[in-house]
Amino acid sequence: MTDQTTEAADGIPSPDGAAHIIETDYEIGQDNFEGSVGPFGFDIHNPVFAISGLAIVAFVFYTLALPEQAGAVFSWLFGTVTKGFDWFFLGSANIFVIFCLFLIVSPFGSVRLGGSEATPDYTYVGWFAMLFAAGMGIGLMFYGVSEPLSHFASSMGGTSVENGVRTDWAPLGAAAGNEAEAARLGMAATIFHWGLHPWAIYAVVALALALFSYNKGLPLTIRSAFYPIFGDAVWGWVGHVIDILAVFATLFGLATSLGFGATQANAGLNELFGIAVGSSTEVILISVITAIALVSVLRGLDGGVKVLSEINMGLAFALLLFVLLAGPTLFLLALFWDSLLAYLEYLPALSNPIGREDVNFSQGWTSFYWAWWISWSPFVGMFIARVSRGRSVREFIICVLLIPSMVCVLWMSVFGGTAMHQVIADGYTVAQEATLELKLFKMLDVMPLAGITSLIGIVLVIVFFVTSSDSGSLVIDTITAGGKVDAPVPQRAFWCIFEGAVAIVLLLSAGGLQSLQSMVISTGLPFTVVLLLMCYAILRGLISERKAT
Amino acid sequence: MFQKIVVPVDLAHEAVLQKTLTVAAEMARLYQAAICFVGVASASPGPVARTPEDYAKKLRAFAEAQAATHGVTTEAHAIQSHDPAVEMNKALERAVTELGADLVVMQSHVPNVADYIWAGHGAHVAAHSRASVFLVRD
């Protein structure tokens, strides 16, 4: 009798060293229901799959049947959440950043995800490509040019006050008429929304899930992070509700982005090739994106999602390099450092949660962004956790928090900087005046090889949507299978198609996408509480881990 | 005729494997071959085991129990995969080559319309492996 273990491809060799496994009588998959629909097998977590699936269908019907009422309800909810709880979002996001920075320097940083001897599942390049593509890829394409320009313009406009309340949208005290300072403030405000804070939000969720799954032996699903707080009750309704909320936020978040993304890609295609703007083109785009995502999920994590993410990162880097070299290179390089310094300089004021005078900016921009990142965090966090086994906590936080933040600084400086330079130095204001989805293309328009770079831009937009859609389907499938990652393949195909179908239905209904986006963002509020509890759970988990090793 | 028989097993569905295990044991006795039980699992906690180490241990125990029951020589070979639902076929194909097996005995469902889209694990191994493959229908 001999025994041996090997690894598949670049798998993880066993043994993985000391880890503190939580003792629980819960057996993963014990609440699951296995069977088949015709020839297709399934293995689903009973309450979570059924309730989230039915609730999603019910919500879609509600927004279709009573669009005006649904629109009013959700936009009221959205306004109440982002305006009434701005202090809570801003304060909590600060806590997440401080918590992550503390973990880097604390002795907990040496704890390794997957046990003291675990080795990483993926190379740095593959890992980074995947976490970046899932995390914010698409936003960079649209906001890279538009957000710095918006803040620059509003800062230049200065402040205006009516009845003692600021009515302008400028960040902080604005920089009326001062071009250089308005550019600095514009860059600082943009980087603030794309830098440390969003990545800290993702890092908290991802770390909690990875720690409780790989080191504590609990299923890879959101509820596991609450074991230190709720104990075995987490396998009951408390956990069901948490998981259902996560499925909900993920599916609607993806469907609404897919819907908006199709409208934006359509605008780009219209600009380049004159393809008609309309719902039939958008439905075709969503179908194509869903079909590519379907192929990707069916090829699996390594054969599909990772490959596409790497292609994506390569293309994005090529476009970045092109704009940097073809644009005002020296200006952009100087701007990169200057933006970084401006970000650090304005960071305390921008992140201050109370007594803000720039209410439109802090509620309409910052609070909105924080709610948005938080509502996306179950999806992105869970995906990052899935691919981060074998990293130490310190390495994990540095790579999930600091490096993506730096990439965002670079990206925003190059794209936003080029657009601002066009306005300041060349007096070219077409990009500034264009609609959101066209700004990037209008900026590329006056640079060399515009046809090719715009085409790369559209391809990037589409591939970024595919990488969100396929990783999202994997995440929803795992949550609705009670944390099992080996549920039958048709199940993930179901979620991928379902997500595309929801996006198409909402796109065809008037205001359906807007009202559901408002709802998704509103889920950011309960999830903020969930994230704060996760910080506590992570600390508890890391303390027991340190004792075990 | 055969020296090493690879038998892929899913420890979560041990009960339905009995026919396959019996066939494998009888072949092993007939040709005095050794059986190597191969299991593919993710590093994430699952129904069978909560850590990769634990999984390897359980597969080893399973192989030992089979050796005792059927009086044959057995080995255990645990494979870790990032996405077992999809990577199973390739992982098995590779394991058969790496282990130098000359016969694979594995459970396989009766083909249905779904096999046009997703070939069963048995069908894939039979189509791609150099070793002889014995598919046991359930």
Tab-separated table of C-alpha atoms in Angstrom, chain B residues 5-132:
chain	number	residue	atom	x	y	z
B	5	ILE	CA	-5.445	-0.169	-13.135
B	6	VAL	CA	-6.571	3.397	-12.532
B	7	VAL	CA	-10.012	3.744	-10.957
B	8	PRO	CA	-11.315	7.328	-10.721
B	9	VAL	CA	-13.595	7.695	-7.700
B	10	ASP	CA	-15.890	10.368	-6.317
B	11	LEU	CA	-15.844	9.851	-2.560
B	12	ALA	CA	-19.052	11.869	-2.198
B	13	HIS	CA	-20.887	9.190	-4.146
B	14	GLU	CA	-19.231	6.066	-2.816
B	15	ALA	CA	-22.513	4.137	-2.587
B	16	VAL	CA	-23.142	4.152	-6.330
B	17	LEU	CA	-19.589	3.002	-7.123
B	18	GLN	CA	-19.983	-0.583	-5.921
B	19	LYS	CA	-20.327	-2.200	-9.354
B	20	THR	CA	-17.239	-0.374	-10.636
B	21	LEU	CA	-15.221	-1.293	-7.554
B	22	THR	CA	-16.138	-4.956	-7.928
B	23	VAL	CA	-15.223	-4.994	-11.626
B	24	ALA	CA	-11.891	-3.283	-10.886
B	25	ALA	CA	-11.052	-5.700	-8.069
B	26	GLU	CA	-11.863	-8.726	-10.231
B	27	MET	CA	-9.720	-7.430	-13.077
B	28	ALA	CA	-6.888	-6.744	-10.625
B	29	ARG	CA	-7.054	-10.262	-9.247
B	30	LEU	CA	-7.249	-11.801	-12.712
B	31	TYR	CA	-4.140	-10.007	-13.971
B	32	GLN	CA	-2.348	-9.538	-10.626
B	33	ALA	CA	-2.456	-5.828	-11.252
B	34	ALA	CA	-2.346	-3.007	-8.711
B	35	ILE	CA	-5.263	-0.595	-8.441
B	36	CYS	CA	-4.671	3.122	-8.105
B	37	PHE	CA	-7.712	5.076	-6.911
B	38	VAL	CA	-7.700	8.597	-8.293
B	39	GLY	CA	-9.771	11.417	-6.805
B	40	VAL	CA	-10.048	14.984	-8.096
B	41	ALA	CA	-11.000	17.694	-5.604
B	42	SER	CA	-10.832	21.432	-5.162
B	43	ALA	CA	-8.716	23.010	-2.432
B	44	SER	CA	-11.872	24.643	-1.049
B	45	PRO	CA	-13.731	22.776	1.673
B	46	GLY	CA	-16.214	20.293	0.244
B	47	PRO	CA	-18.613	17.580	1.399
B	48	VAL	CA	-15.874	14.928	1.530
B	49	ALA	CA	-13.113	16.860	3.261
B	50	ARG	CA	-12.486	20.330	4.600
B	51	THR	CA	-8.804	20.593	3.656
B	52	PRO	CA	-6.689	19.093	0.846
B	53	GLU	CA	-4.728	17.163	3.474
B	54	ASP	CA	-7.906	15.670	4.851
B	55	TYR	CA	-9.044	14.720	1.365
B	56	ALA	CA	-5.800	12.867	0.643
B	57	LYS	CA	-6.130	11.071	3.972
B	58	LYS	CA	-9.696	9.979	3.228
B	59	LEU	CA	-8.777	8.728	-0.224
B	60	ARG	CA	-5.900	6.773	1.323
B	61	ALA	CA	-8.242	5.246	3.886
B	62	PHE	CA	-10.667	4.348	1.102
B	63	ALA	CA	-7.883	2.621	-0.852
B	64	GLU	CA	-6.786	0.712	2.240
B	65	ALA	CA	-10.337	-0.421	2.915
B	66	GLN	CA	-10.678	-1.629	-0.675
B	67	ALA	CA	-7.381	-3.519	-0.384
B	68	ALA	CA	-8.658	-5.254	2.733
B	69	THR	CA	-12.089	-6.058	1.269
B	70	HIS	CA	-10.943	-7.411	-2.064
B	71	GLY	CA	-7.448	-8.672	-1.238
B	72	VAL	CA	-5.756	-6.567	-3.912
B	73	THR	CA	-2.868	-4.095	-3.890
B	74	THR	CA	-4.060	-0.481	-3.918
B	75	GLU	CA	-2.671	3.037	-4.066
B	76	ALA	CA	-4.302	6.420	-3.620
B	77	HIS	CA	-3.651	9.410	-5.842
B	78	ALA	CA	-5.293	12.715	-4.938
B	79	ILE	CA	-5.364	15.487	-7.522
B	80	GLN	CA	-6.130	19.083	-6.665
B	81	SER	CA	-7.902	21.186	-9.207
B	82	HIS	CA	-8.920	24.855	-9.276
B	83	ASP	CA	-12.243	24.068	-10.906
B	84	PRO	CA	-12.985	20.339	-10.659
B	85	ALA	CA	-16.383	20.508	-12.377
B	86	VAL	CA	-14.665	21.549	-15.590
B	87	GLU	CA	-11.092	20.322	-15.239
B	88	MET	CA	-11.958	16.756	-14.235
B	89	ASN	CA	-11.565	15.266	-17.728
B	90	LYS	CA	-8.130	16.743	-18.404
B	91	ALA	CA	-6.930	15.945	-14.888
B	92	LEU	CA	-7.940	12.292	-15.238
B	93	GLU	CA	-6.427	12.039	-18.696
B	94	ARG	CA	-3.128	13.405	-17.373
B	95	ALA	CA	-3.162	11.206	-14.287
B	96	VAL	CA	-3.621	8.048	-16.371
B	97	THR	CA	-0.497	8.936	-18.374
B	98	GLU	CA	1.564	10.081	-15.391
B	99	LEU	CA	0.761	7.005	-13.349
B	100	GLY	CA	1.660	4.746	-16.275
B	101	ALA	CA	-1.658	2.911	-16.066
B	102	ASP	CA	-2.534	0.406	-18.778
B	103	LEU	CA	-6.194	0.017	-17.840
B	104	VAL	CA	-8.811	2.465	-16.603
B	105	VAL	CA	-11.982	1.149	-15.006
B	106	MET	CA	-14.542	3.853	-14.405
B	107	GLN	CA	-18.171	4.442	-13.753
B	108	SER	CA	-20.084	6.153	-16.517
B	109	HIS	CA	-23.705	7.138	-16.975
B	110	VAL	CA	-25.761	5.954	-19.924
B	111	PRO	CA	-25.252	8.656	-22.565
B	112	ASN	CA	-28.113	11.073	-23.097
B	113	VAL	CA	-28.738	14.243	-25.037
B	114	ALA	CA	-26.572	16.274	-22.623
B	115	ASP	CA	-23.531	14.315	-23.824
B	116	TYR	CA	-23.682	16.184	-27.119
B	117	ILE	CA	-22.808	19.322	-25.137
B	118	TRP	CA	-20.768	17.965	-22.241
B	119	ALA	CA	-19.114	14.627	-22.898
B	120	GLY	CA	-19.162	12.421	-19.815
B	121	HIS	CA	-15.876	11.921	-17.941
B	122	GLY	CA	-15.703	8.290	-19.061
B	123	ALA	CA	-16.310	9.176	-22.698
B	124	HIS	CA	-13.570	11.812	-22.573
B	125	VAL	CA	-11.001	9.493	-21.001
B	126	ALA	CA	-11.878	6.714	-23.471
B	127	ALA	CA	-11.487	9.121	-26.381
B	128	HIS	CA	-8.147	10.559	-25.274
B	129	SER	CA	-6.261	7.979	-23.246
B	130	ARG	CA	-3.648	5.556	-24.594
B	131	ALA	CA	-4.621	3.045	-21.911
B	132	SER	CA	-7.493	0.592	-22.358
